[in-house]
PDB file of C-alpha atoms and ligand atoms in Angstrom:
ATOM      1  CA  UNK A1086      -0.914 -26.808  -4.940  1.00 91.00           C
ATOM      2  CA  UNK A1087      -4.038 -28.709  -3.978  1.00 95.00           C
ATOM      3  CA  UNK A1088      -5.119 -31.743  -5.951  1.00 96.00           C
ATOM      4  CA  UNK A1089      -8.298 -33.722  -6.181  1.00 97.00           C
ATOM      5  CA  UNK A1090     -10.167 -36.065  -8.531  1.00 98.00           C
ATOM      6  CA  UNK A1091     -13.896 -35.468  -8.993  1.00 97.00           C
ATOM      7  CA  UNK A1092     -16.625 -36.877 -11.259  1.00 97.00           C
ATOM      8  CA  UNK A1093     -17.979 -33.978 -13.328  1.00 96.00           C
ATOM      9  CA  UNK A1094     -19.846 -33.343 -16.562  1.00 96.00           C
ATOM     10  CA  UNK A1095     -17.415 -33.630 -19.475  1.00 96.00           C
ATOM     11  CA  UNK A1096     -16.100 -30.208 -20.458  1.00 96.00           C
ATOM     12  CA  UNK A1097     -14.913 -28.862 -23.818  1.00 96.00           C
ATOM     13  CA  UNK A1098     -15.465 -32.109 -25.693  1.00 93.00           C
ATOM     14  CA  UNK A1099     -14.393 -34.455 -22.900  1.00 92.00           C
ATOM     15  CA  UNK A1100     -10.716 -34.778 -23.870  1.00 92.00           C
ATOM     16  CA  UNK A1101      -9.389 -31.315 -23.173  1.00 94.00           C
ATOM     17  CA  UNK A1102      -6.551 -30.408 -20.862  1.00 91.00           C
ATOM     18  CA  UNK A1103      -7.372 -26.989 -19.435  1.00 93.00           C
ATOM     19  CA  UNK A1104      -5.250 -24.406 -17.683  1.00 92.00           C
ATOM     20  CA  UNK A1105      -6.957 -21.310 -16.315  1.00 93.00           C
ATOM     21  CA  UNK A1106      -5.408 -18.316 -14.569  1.00 92.00           C
ATOM     22  CA  UNK A1107      -1.861 -17.090 -14.216  1.00 91.00           C
ATOM     23  CA  UNK A1108       1.299 -17.433 -12.144  1.00 87.00           C
ATOM     24  CA  UNK A1109      -0.314 -16.703  -8.786  1.00 88.00           C
ATOM     25  CA  UNK A1110      -3.665 -18.373  -9.245  1.00 94.00           C
ATOM     26  CA  UNK A1111      -4.227 -21.289 -11.516  1.00 94.00           C
ATOM     27  CA  UNK A1112      -6.396 -24.313 -12.146  1.00 96.00           C
ATOM     28  CA  UNK A1113      -5.103 -27.223 -14.213  1.00 95.00           C
ATOM     29  CA  UNK A1114      -7.835 -29.687 -15.173  1.00 96.00           C
ATOM     30  CA  UNK A1115      -7.780 -32.777 -17.277  1.00 95.00           C
ATOM     31  CA  UNK A1116     -10.006 -35.835 -17.663  1.00 96.00           C
ATOM     32  CA  UNK A1117      -8.589 -39.080 -16.281  1.00 96.00           C
ATOM     33  CA  UNK A1118     -11.271 -41.363 -17.695  1.00 96.00           C
ATOM     34  CA  UNK A1119     -14.840 -41.495 -18.979  1.00 96.00           C
ATOM     35  CA  UNK A1120     -17.386 -42.832 -16.487  1.00 97.00           C
ATOM     36  CA  UNK A1121     -20.296 -45.181 -17.319  1.00 97.00           C
ATOM     37  CA  UNK A1122     -22.830 -42.436 -16.496  1.00 96.00           C
ATOM     38  CA  UNK A1123     -21.447 -40.179 -19.238  1.00 94.00           C
ATOM     39  CA  UNK A1124     -19.471 -37.941 -16.911  1.00 96.00           C
ATOM     40  CA  UNK A1125     -15.688 -37.925 -16.618  1.00 97.00           C
ATOM     41  CA  UNK A1126     -13.385 -38.394 -13.677  1.00 97.00           C
ATOM     42  CA  UNK A1127     -11.398 -35.172 -13.771  1.00 97.00           C
ATOM     43  CA  UNK A1128      -8.055 -34.395 -12.188  1.00 97.00           C
ATOM     44  CA  UNK A1129      -7.962 -30.890 -10.748  1.00 97.00           C
ATOM     45  CA  UNK A1130      -4.946 -28.986  -9.471  1.00 96.00           C
ATOM     46  CA  UNK A1131      -5.470 -25.647  -7.775  1.00 96.00           C
ATOM     47  CA  UNK A1132      -2.528 -23.338  -7.287  1.00 94.00           C
ATOM     48  CA  UNK A1133      -2.126 -20.152  -5.291  1.00 92.00           C
ATOM     49  CA  UNK A1134       1.098 -18.197  -5.023  1.00 86.00           C
ATOM     50  CA  UNK A1135       1.847 -17.719  -1.342  1.00 74.00           C
ATOM     51  CA  UNK A1136       4.704 -16.157   0.520  1.00 65.00           C
ATOM     52  CA  UNK A1137       6.194 -17.890   3.476  1.00 66.00           C
ATOM     53  CA  UNK A1138       3.175 -19.777   4.752  1.00 68.00           C
ATOM     54  CA  UNK A1139       3.319 -22.784   2.447  1.00 71.00           C
ATOM     55  CA  UNK A1140       3.909 -26.250   3.865  1.00 76.00           C
ATOM     56  CA  UNK A1141       7.501 -27.471   4.404  1.00 78.00           C
ATOM     57  CA  UNK A1142       8.952 -28.669   1.119  1.00 76.00           C
ATOM     58  CA  UNK A1143       9.154 -32.304   2.164  1.00 77.00           C
ATOM     59  CA  UNK A1144       5.495 -32.337   3.197  1.00 81.00           C
ATOM     60  CA  UNK A1145       3.290 -33.565   0.414  1.00 82.00           C
ATOM     61  CA  UNK A1146       0.150 -35.567  -0.129  1.00 86.00           C
ATOM     62  CA  UNK A1147      -1.388 -34.335   3.112  1.00 91.00           C
ATOM     63  CA  UNK A1148      -5.170 -34.263   3.192  1.00 95.00           C
ATOM     64  CA  UNK A1149      -6.347 -30.734   3.921  1.00 93.00           C
ATOM     65  CA  UNK A1150      -9.531 -28.775   4.477  1.00 95.00           C
ATOM     66  CA  UNK A1151     -10.771 -27.283   1.198  1.00 95.00           C
ATOM     67  CA  UNK A1152     -11.534 -24.033   3.016  1.00 94.00           C
ATOM     68  CA  UNK A1153      -7.795 -23.331   2.798  1.00 92.00           C
ATOM     69  CA  UNK A1154      -8.102 -22.280  -0.850  1.00 94.00           C
ATOM     70  CA  UNK A1155     -11.737 -22.593  -2.018  1.00 96.00           C
ATOM     71  CA  UNK A1156     -12.534 -18.925  -1.338  1.00 96.00           C
ATOM     72  CA  UNK A1157     -10.044 -17.802  -3.987  1.00 96.00           C
ATOM     73  CA  UNK A1158     -11.945 -19.699  -6.672  1.00 97.00           C
ATOM     74  CA  UNK A1159     -15.456 -18.766  -5.524  1.00 97.00           C
ATOM     75  CA  UNK A1160     -16.302 -16.783  -8.659  1.00 96.00           C
ATOM     76  CA  UNK A1161     -14.678 -19.125 -11.191  1.00 96.00           C
ATOM     77  CA  UNK A1162     -17.987 -20.197 -12.709  1.00 97.00           C
ATOM     78  CA  UNK A1163     -17.767 -20.765 -16.421  1.00 95.00           C
ATOM     79  CA  UNK A1164     -20.596 -22.004 -18.601  1.00 94.00           C
ATOM     80  CA  UNK A1165     -18.477 -25.098 -19.347  1.00 95.00           C
ATOM     81  CA  UNK A1166     -16.991 -25.724 -15.870  1.00 96.00           C
ATOM     82  CA  UNK A1167     -18.355 -24.766 -12.454  1.00 97.00           C
ATOM     83  CA  UNK A1168     -15.205 -24.625 -10.335  1.00 98.00           C
ATOM     84  CA  UNK A1169     -16.789 -23.838  -6.920  1.00 98.00           C
ATOM     85  CA  UNK A1170     -19.237 -26.725  -7.466  1.00 97.00           C
ATOM     86  CA  UNK A1171     -16.486 -29.201  -8.207  1.00 96.00           C
ATOM     87  CA  UNK A1172     -14.530 -28.104  -5.123  1.00 97.00           C
ATOM     88  CA  UNK A1173     -17.697 -28.587  -3.106  1.00 97.00           C
ATOM     89  CA  UNK A1174     -18.130 -32.087  -4.581  1.00 97.00           C
ATOM     90  CA  UNK A1175     -14.546 -33.169  -3.827  1.00 97.00           C
ATOM     91  CA  UNK A1176     -14.261 -35.845  -1.131  1.00 96.00           C
ATOM     92  CA  UNK A1177     -10.560 -35.509  -0.472  1.00 96.00           C
ATOM     93  CA  UNK A1178      -8.097 -32.781  -1.340  1.00 97.00           C
ATOM     94  CA  UNK A1179      -4.334 -33.181  -0.984  1.00 96.00           C
ATOM     95  CA  UNK A1180      -1.700 -30.523  -0.529  1.00 93.00           C
ATOM     96  CA  UNK A1181       1.598 -30.315  -2.405  1.00 90.00           C
ATOM     97  CA  UNK A1182       4.264 -27.657  -1.904  1.00 87.00           C
ATOM     98  CA  UNK A1183       5.553 -26.482  -5.278  1.00 82.00           C
ATOM     99  CA  UNK A1184       9.312 -26.885  -5.049  1.00 80.00           C
ATOM    100  CA  UNK A1185      12.334 -27.822  -7.041  1.00 82.00           C
ATOM    101  CA  UNK A1186      16.060 -27.954  -6.420  1.00 89.00           C
ATOM    102  CA  UNK A1187      18.990 -26.336  -8.174  1.00 94.00           C
ATOM    103  CA  UNK A1188      20.275 -28.471 -11.054  1.00 96.00           C
ATOM    104  CA  UNK A1189      23.288 -30.570 -10.065  1.00 96.00           C
ATOM    105  CA  UNK A1190      26.586 -30.712 -11.952  1.00 96.00           C
ATOM    106  CA  UNK A1191      26.852 -34.457 -12.148  1.00 98.00           C
ATOM    107  CA  UNK A1192      24.636 -37.541 -12.309  1.00 98.00           C
ATOM    108  CA  UNK A1193      27.102 -40.381 -12.926  1.00 98.00           C
ATOM    109  CA  UNK A1194      29.560 -41.733 -10.357  1.00 98.00           C
ATOM    110  CA  UNK A1195      31.400 -44.826 -11.530  1.00 97.00           C
ATOM    111  CA  UNK A1196      28.785 -47.494 -12.153  1.00 97.00           C
ATOM    112  CA  UNK A1197      26.024 -45.475 -10.473  1.00 98.00           C
ATOM    113  CA  UNK A1198      23.898 -42.812 -12.108  1.00 98.00           C
ATOM    114  CA  UNK A1199      20.757 -40.789 -11.483  1.00 98.00           C
ATOM    115  CA  UNK A1200      17.567 -40.781 -13.532  1.00 98.00           C
ATOM    116  CA  UNK A1201      14.158 -39.094 -13.408  1.00 97.00           C
ATOM    117  CA  UNK A1202      13.222 -36.996 -10.410  1.00 95.00           C
ATOM    118  CA  UNK A1203      16.395 -38.011  -8.586  1.00 96.00           C
ATOM    119  CA  UNK A1204      18.421 -36.398 -11.392  1.00 97.00           C
ATOM    120  CA  UNK A1205      16.235 -33.418 -12.211  1.00 96.00           C
ATOM    121  CA  UNK A1206      13.426 -32.548  -9.780  1.00 93.00           C
ATOM    122  CA  UNK A1207      11.504 -29.729 -11.453  1.00 91.00           C
ATOM    123  CA  UNK A1208       8.620 -27.365 -11.020  1.00 88.00           C
ATOM    124  CA  UNK A1209       5.544 -29.013 -12.518  1.00 85.00           C
ATOM    125  CA  UNK A1210       5.304 -27.107 -15.784  1.00 84.00           C
ATOM    126  CA  UNK A1211       4.056 -28.782 -18.923  1.00 80.00           C
ATOM    127  CA  UNK A1212       3.117 -32.068 -17.208  1.00 80.00           C
ATOM    128  CA  UNK A1213       6.417 -33.535 -18.340  1.00 88.00           C
ATOM    129  CA  UNK A1214       8.584 -34.736 -15.441  1.00 92.00           C
ATOM    130  CA  UNK A1215       7.375 -38.317 -15.746  1.00 93.00           C
ATOM    131  CA  UNK A1216       7.828 -38.279 -19.521  1.00 92.00           C
ATOM    132  CA  UNK A1217      11.369 -36.989 -19.087  1.00 95.00           C
ATOM    133  CA  UNK A1218      12.117 -39.858 -16.696  1.00 97.00           C
ATOM    134  CA  UNK A1219      11.004 -42.260 -19.442  1.00 94.00           C
ATOM    135  CA  UNK A1220      13.258 -40.519 -21.973  1.00 93.00           C
ATOM    136  CA  UNK A1221      16.152 -40.790 -19.486  1.00 96.00           C
ATOM    137  CA  UNK A1222      15.548 -44.530 -19.324  1.00 96.00           C
ATOM    138  CA  UNK A1223      15.496 -44.843 -23.092  1.00 92.00           C
ATOM    139  CA  UNK A1224      18.718 -42.880 -23.560  1.00 94.00           C
ATOM    140  CA  UNK A1225      20.427 -44.747 -20.713  1.00 97.00           C
ATOM    141  CA  UNK A1226      19.472 -48.086 -22.266  1.00 96.00           C
ATOM    142  CA  UNK A1227      20.805 -46.943 -25.620  1.00 94.00           C
ATOM    143  CA  UNK A1228      24.224 -46.008 -24.240  1.00 96.00           C
ATOM    144  CA  UNK A1229      24.493 -49.200 -22.185  1.00 96.00           C
ATOM    145  CA  UNK A1230      23.642 -51.195 -25.315  1.00 96.00           C
ATOM    146  CA  UNK A1231      26.189 -49.240 -27.370  1.00 95.00           C
ATOM    147  CA  UNK A1232      28.986 -49.827 -24.847  1.00 96.00           C
ATOM    148  CA  UNK A1233      28.322 -53.219 -23.241  1.00 96.00           C
ATOM    149  CA  UNK A1234      31.932 -53.568 -22.118  1.00 97.00           C
ATOM    150  CA  UNK A1235      32.316 -50.023 -20.796  1.00 97.00           C
ATOM    151  CA  UNK A1236      29.409 -49.337 -18.410  1.00 97.00           C
ATOM    152  CA  UNK A1237      31.109 -46.403 -16.709  1.00 98.00           C
ATOM    153  CA  UNK A1238      31.703 -44.743 -20.081  1.00 98.00           C
ATOM    154  CA  UNK A1239      28.076 -45.455 -21.053  1.00 98.00           C
ATOM    155  CA  UNK A1240      26.869 -43.668 -17.912  1.00 98.00           C
ATOM    156  CA  UNK A1241      29.074 -40.675 -18.745  1.00 98.00           C
ATOM    157  CA  UNK A1242      27.659 -40.591 -22.285  1.00 97.00           C
ATOM    158  CA  UNK A1243      24.105 -40.784 -20.943  1.00 97.00           C
ATOM    159  CA  UNK A1244      24.824 -37.896 -18.567  1.00 98.00           C
ATOM    160  CA  UNK A1245      26.444 -35.828 -21.316  1.00 98.00           C
ATOM    161  CA  UNK A1246      23.345 -36.222 -23.473  1.00 96.00           C
ATOM    162  CA  UNK A1247      20.618 -35.742 -20.906  1.00 96.00           C
ATOM    163  CA  UNK A1248      21.986 -33.423 -18.200  1.00 97.00           C
ATOM    164  CA  UNK A1249      22.298 -30.207 -20.273  1.00 96.00           C
ATOM    165  CA  UNK A1250      18.756 -30.220 -21.710  1.00 93.00           C
ATOM    166  CA  UNK A1251      17.245 -31.222 -18.364  1.00 95.00           C
ATOM    167  CA  UNK A1252      19.179 -28.447 -16.596  1.00 96.00           C
ATOM    168  CA  UNK A1253      17.735 -25.975 -19.125  1.00 93.00           C
ATOM    169  CA  UNK A1254      14.204 -27.304 -18.690  1.00 92.00           C
ATOM    170  CA  UNK A1255      14.404 -27.177 -14.884  1.00 93.00           C
ATOM    171  CA  UNK A1256      15.598 -23.561 -15.015  1.00 92.00           C
ATOM    172  CA  UNK A1257      13.079 -22.446 -17.640  1.00 88.00           C
ATOM    173  CA  UNK A1258      10.290 -24.103 -15.637  1.00 88.00           C
ATOM    174  CA  UNK A1259      11.044 -21.631 -12.853  1.00 87.00           C
ATOM    175  CA  UNK A1260       9.879 -18.931 -15.224  1.00 82.00           C
ATOM    176  CA  UNK A1261       6.848 -20.947 -16.316  1.00 80.00           C
ATOM    177  CA  UNK A1262       8.259 -21.947 -19.705  1.00 82.00           C
ATOM    178  CA  UNK A1263       5.372 -21.920 -22.226  1.00 82.00           C
ATOM    179  CA  UNK A1264       2.844 -21.291 -19.440  1.00 85.00           C
ATOM    180  CA  UNK A1265       4.146 -17.704 -19.460  1.00 88.00           C
ATOM    181  CA  UNK A1266       1.440 -17.201 -22.099  1.00 91.00           C
ATOM    182  CA  UNK A1267      -1.107 -17.162 -19.281  1.00 92.00           C
ATOM    183  CA  UNK A1268       0.845 -14.483 -17.420  1.00 90.00           C
ATOM    184  CA  UNK A1269       1.080 -12.361 -20.550  1.00 93.00           C
ATOM    185  CA  UNK A1270      -2.679 -12.515 -21.014  1.00 94.00           C
ATOM    186  CA  UNK A1271      -3.206 -11.569 -17.368  1.00 93.00           C
ATOM    187  CA  UNK A1272      -0.824  -8.617 -17.726  1.00 93.00           C
ATOM    188  CA  UNK A1273      -2.352  -7.398 -20.976  1.00 95.00           C
ATOM    189  CA  UNK A1274      -5.999  -7.896 -19.994  1.00 95.00           C
ATOM    190  CA  UNK A1275      -6.267  -7.887 -16.189  1.00 92.00           C
ATOM    191  CA  UNK A1276      -9.989  -7.180 -16.391  1.00 92.00           C
ATOM    192  CA  UNK A1277     -10.767  -9.972 -18.824  1.00 89.00           C
ATOM    193  CA  UNK A1278     -11.404 -10.107 -22.547  1.00 91.00           C
ATOM    194  CA  UNK A1279     -13.999 -11.309 -24.997  1.00 93.00           C
ATOM    195  CA  UNK A1280     -11.699 -12.269 -27.865  1.00 94.00           C
ATOM    196  CA  UNK A1281      -8.300 -13.804 -27.126  1.00 92.00           C
ATOM    197  CA  UNK A1282      -7.017 -12.603 -30.518  1.00 93.00           C
ATOM    198  CA  UNK A1283      -7.294  -9.044 -29.203  1.00 94.00           C
ATOM    199  CA  UNK A1284      -4.918  -9.903 -26.366  1.00 95.00           C
ATOM    200  CA  UNK A1285      -2.321 -12.231 -27.820  1.00 94.00           C
ATOM    201  CA  UNK A1286      -1.867 -13.151 -31.466  1.00 93.00           C
ATOM    202  CA  UNK A1287      -2.380 -16.808 -32.328  1.00 94.00           C
ATOM    203  CA  UNK A1288       1.076 -16.792 -33.926  1.00 94.00           C
ATOM    204  CA  UNK A1289       2.691 -15.796 -30.608  1.00 92.00           C
ATOM    205  CA  UNK A1290       0.919 -18.619 -28.770  1.00 91.00           C
ATOM    206  CA  UNK A1291       1.965 -21.075 -31.471  1.00 91.00           C
ATOM    207  CA  UNK A1292       5.559 -19.882 -31.408  1.00 91.00           C
ATOM    208  CA  UNK A1293       5.850 -20.204 -27.617  1.00 88.00           C
ATOM    209  CA  UNK A1294       4.184 -23.624 -27.640  1.00 87.00           C
ATOM    210  CA  UNK A1295       6.477 -24.814 -30.399  1.00 88.00           C
ATOM    211  CA  UNK A1296       9.562 -23.558 -28.554  1.00 86.00           C
ATOM    212  CA  UNK A1297       8.484 -25.598 -25.519  1.00 84.00           C
ATOM    213  CA  UNK A1298       7.834 -28.728 -27.589  1.00 85.00           C
ATOM    214  CA  UNK A1299      11.251 -28.468 -29.177  1.00 84.00           C
ATOM    215  CA  UNK A1300      13.050 -27.821 -25.879  1.00 81.00           C
ATOM    216  CA  UNK A1301      11.213 -30.623 -24.084  1.00 82.00           C
ATOM    217  CA  UNK A1302      11.579 -33.081 -26.997  1.00 81.00           C
ATOM    218  CA  UNK A1303       7.826 -33.279 -27.555  1.00 80.00           C
ATOM    219  CA  UNK A1304       7.694 -32.192 -31.182  1.00 80.00           C
ATOM    220  CA  UNK A1305       4.960 -34.462 -32.538  1.00 81.00           C
ATOM    221  CA  UNK A1306       6.277 -34.739 -36.094  1.00 83.00           C
ATOM    222  CA  UNK A1307       9.762 -35.692 -34.925  1.00 80.00           C
ATOM    223  CA  UNK A1308       8.406 -38.147 -32.381  1.00 78.00           C
ATOM    224  CA  UNK A1309       6.153 -39.863 -34.896  1.00 82.00           C
ATOM    225  CA  UNK A1310       8.930 -40.083 -37.465  1.00 84.00           C
ATOM    226  CA  UNK A1311      11.453 -41.483 -35.021  1.00 75.00           C
ATOM    227  CA  UNK A1312      12.746 -45.034 -35.080  1.00 70.00           C
ATOM    228  CA  UNK A1313      11.876 -46.708 -31.808  1.00 63.00           C
ATOM    229  CA  UNK A1314      14.897 -49.018 -31.686  1.00 51.00           C
ATOM    230  CA  UNK A1315      17.104 -47.797 -28.875  1.00 49.00           C
ATOM    231  CA  UNK A1316      20.287 -48.546 -30.807  1.00 49.00           C
ATOM    232  CA  UNK A1317      19.281 -46.568 -33.859  1.00 45.00           C
ATOM    233  CA  UNK A1318      21.930 -43.852 -33.955  1.00 48.00           C
ATOM    234  CA  UNK A1319      19.888 -41.404 -36.011  1.00 43.00           C
ATOM    235  CA  UNK A1320      17.030 -41.035 -33.544  1.00 44.00           C
ATOM    236  CA  UNK A1321      16.257 -37.459 -32.455  1.00 44.00           C
ATOM    237  CA  UNK A1322      16.596 -38.384 -28.796  1.00 46.00           C
ATOM    238  CA  UNK A1323      20.151 -39.445 -29.490  1.00 43.00           C
ATOM    239  CA  UNK A1324      20.859 -36.283 -31.434  1.00 43.00           C
ATOM    240  CA  UNK A1325      19.097 -33.955 -28.936  1.00 38.00           C
TER     241      UNK A1325
HETATM  242  C1  FAD B2401       0.866 -35.143  -7.952  1.00 71.76           C
HETATM  243  C2  FAD B2401       1.799 -35.338  -9.117  1.00 71.76           C
HETATM  244  C3  FAD B2401       1.340 -35.182 -10.430  1.00 71.76           C
HETATM  245  C4  FAD B2401       2.188 -35.378 -11.526  1.00 71.76           C
HETATM  246  N1  FAD B2401       1.705 -35.245 -12.795  1.00 71.76           N
HETATM  247  C5  FAD B2401       2.515 -35.503 -13.847  1.00 71.76           C
HETATM  248  C6  FAD B2401       2.020 -35.444 -15.179  1.00 71.76           C
HETATM  249  O1  FAD B2401       0.855 -35.118 -15.426  1.00 71.76           O
HETATM  250  N2  FAD B2401       2.859 -35.749 -16.195  1.00 71.76           N
HETATM  251  C7  FAD B2401       4.162 -36.106 -15.971  1.00 71.76           C
HETATM  252  O2  FAD B2401       4.887 -36.410 -16.933  1.00 71.76           O
HETATM  253  N3  FAD B2401       4.661 -36.140 -14.712  1.00 71.76           N
HETATM  254  C8  FAD B2401       3.870 -35.857 -13.660  1.00 71.76           C
HETATM  255  N4  FAD B2401       4.359 -35.907 -12.384  1.00 71.76           N
HETATM  256  C9  FAD B2401       5.787 -36.183 -12.188  1.00 71.76           C
HETATM  257  C10 FAD B2401       6.084 -37.678 -12.232  1.00 71.76           C
HETATM  258  O3  FAD B2401       5.199 -38.392 -11.388  1.00 71.76           O
HETATM  259  C11 FAD B2401       7.514 -37.896 -11.768  1.00 71.76           C
HETATM  260  O4  FAD B2401       8.371 -37.060 -12.508  1.00 71.76           O
HETATM  261  C12 FAD B2401       7.929 -39.331 -11.972  1.00 71.76           C
HETATM  262  O5  FAD B2401       7.124 -40.187 -11.181  1.00 71.76           O
HETATM  263  C13 FAD B2401       9.400 -39.511 -11.612  1.00 71.76           C
HETATM  264  O6  FAD B2401       9.724 -40.868 -11.763  1.00 71.76           O
HETATM  265  P1  FAD B2401      10.937 -41.460 -11.007  1.00 71.76           P
HETATM  266  O7  FAD B2401      10.977 -42.914 -11.383  1.00 71.76           O
HETATM  267  O8  FAD B2401      12.141 -40.624 -11.261  1.00 71.76           O
HETATM  268  O9  FAD B2401      10.644 -41.291  -9.450  1.00 71.76           O
HETATM  269  P2  FAD B2401       9.447 -41.890  -8.599  1.00 71.76           P
HETATM  270  O10 FAD B2401       8.219 -42.118  -9.425  1.00 71.76           O
HETATM  271  O11 FAD B2401       9.347 -41.012  -7.384  1.00 71.76           O
HETATM  272  O12 FAD B2401       9.985 -43.322  -8.170  1.00 71.76           O
HETATM  273  C14 FAD B2401      10.949 -43.479  -7.176  1.00 71.76           C
HETATM  274  C15 FAD B2401      10.625 -44.787  -6.462  1.00 71.76           C
HETATM  275  O13 FAD B2401      11.680 -45.110  -5.569  1.00 71.76           O
HETATM  276  C16 FAD B2401      11.129 -45.576  -4.369  1.00 71.76           C
HETATM  277  N5  FAD B2401      12.126 -45.390  -3.310  1.00 71.76           N
HETATM  278  C17 FAD B2401      12.488 -44.250  -2.688  1.00 71.76           C
HETATM  279  N6  FAD B2401      13.435 -44.499  -1.789  1.00 71.76           N
HETATM  280  C18 FAD B2401      13.712 -45.814  -1.860  1.00 71.76           C
HETATM  281  C19 FAD B2401      14.629 -46.682  -1.163  1.00 71.76           C
HETATM  282  N7  FAD B2401      15.473 -46.213  -0.241  1.00 71.76           N
HETATM  283  N8  FAD B2401      14.625 -47.992  -1.499  1.00 71.76           N
HETATM  284  C20 FAD B2401      13.784 -48.480  -2.454  1.00 71.76           C
HETATM  285  N9  FAD B2401      12.899 -47.698  -3.130  1.00 71.76           N
HETATM  286  C21 FAD B2401      12.868 -46.392  -2.830  1.00 71.76           C
HETATM  287  C22 FAD B2401       9.880 -44.735  -4.176  1.00 71.76           C
HETATM  288  O14 FAD B2401       8.969 -45.369  -3.331  1.00 71.76           O
HETATM  289  C23 FAD B2401       9.357 -44.682  -5.618  1.00 71.76           C
HETATM  290  O15 FAD B2401       8.525 -45.770  -5.927  1.00 71.76           O
HETATM  291  C24 FAD B2401       3.538 -35.718 -11.283  1.00 71.76           C
HETATM  292  C25 FAD B2401       4.004 -35.858  -9.957  1.00 71.76           C
HETATM  293  C26 FAD B2401       3.143 -35.668  -8.894  1.00 71.76           C
HETATM  294  C27 FAD B2401       3.681 -35.834  -7.468  1.00 71.76           C
END
């Protein structure tokens, strides 16, 4: 993966997260902030599937020459986003190997536990790893508050609640989770399409997106309806 931030004309309304491509070639683009000149500072992540010649997995955030990947995106010119032009405009581009680790069996050891990336490093699918670290913190705080005199038990309870869903998410991320929609479109219409409804029904997209939201705990209705107090026993996070 190669990442950069570039000032560009706002695309698709200025607040749109965009994913283009499929498993082996992808661009993820989202606006970071509006700029005074009317443009936006966009975050751009380019991905190419490679075999064997990626950087070592502990090597990340290295500045690289854009020539390493720019050629693959040379014809990605859309009327709403000119990808070769934005690569050309990028000052600095950083390289990230796309790696994860097998889920572990245990997070809590006595009065010590794991949280966030230390507990569940995952493939970056769904832009969610940071959010999941926040949820870990919330659930951990809840169990510590529920069992102030039994911290070791609280850490076991936290692990019992969070480890199984995070194990499932890490494993399903390896198969792209909801981003599999992009692979399906590529498979069904390798030469392109003019109407997405001809390729994949809107109901199938909605169903896959909803399954992801439910699995990841991002269902908007549930989140908005939830009590925020960490000790509220009925909260969906606690029930998840
Ligand atoms: C390029 C990139 C883009 C991302 N985009 C998104 C996104 O869009 N949405 C999303 O939800 N997530 C995203 N993530 C994932 C998200 O950033 C991580 O999941 C999140 O930061 C994990 O939080 P953490 O607290 O577990 O670990 P970290 O944020 O890694 O924090 C660990 C901290 O511990 C410190 N540390 C390490 N060793 C020691 C030591 N021995 N002593 C003291 N301190 C130490 C480190 O310096 C670091 O500050 C992205 C990650 C990357 C790399």
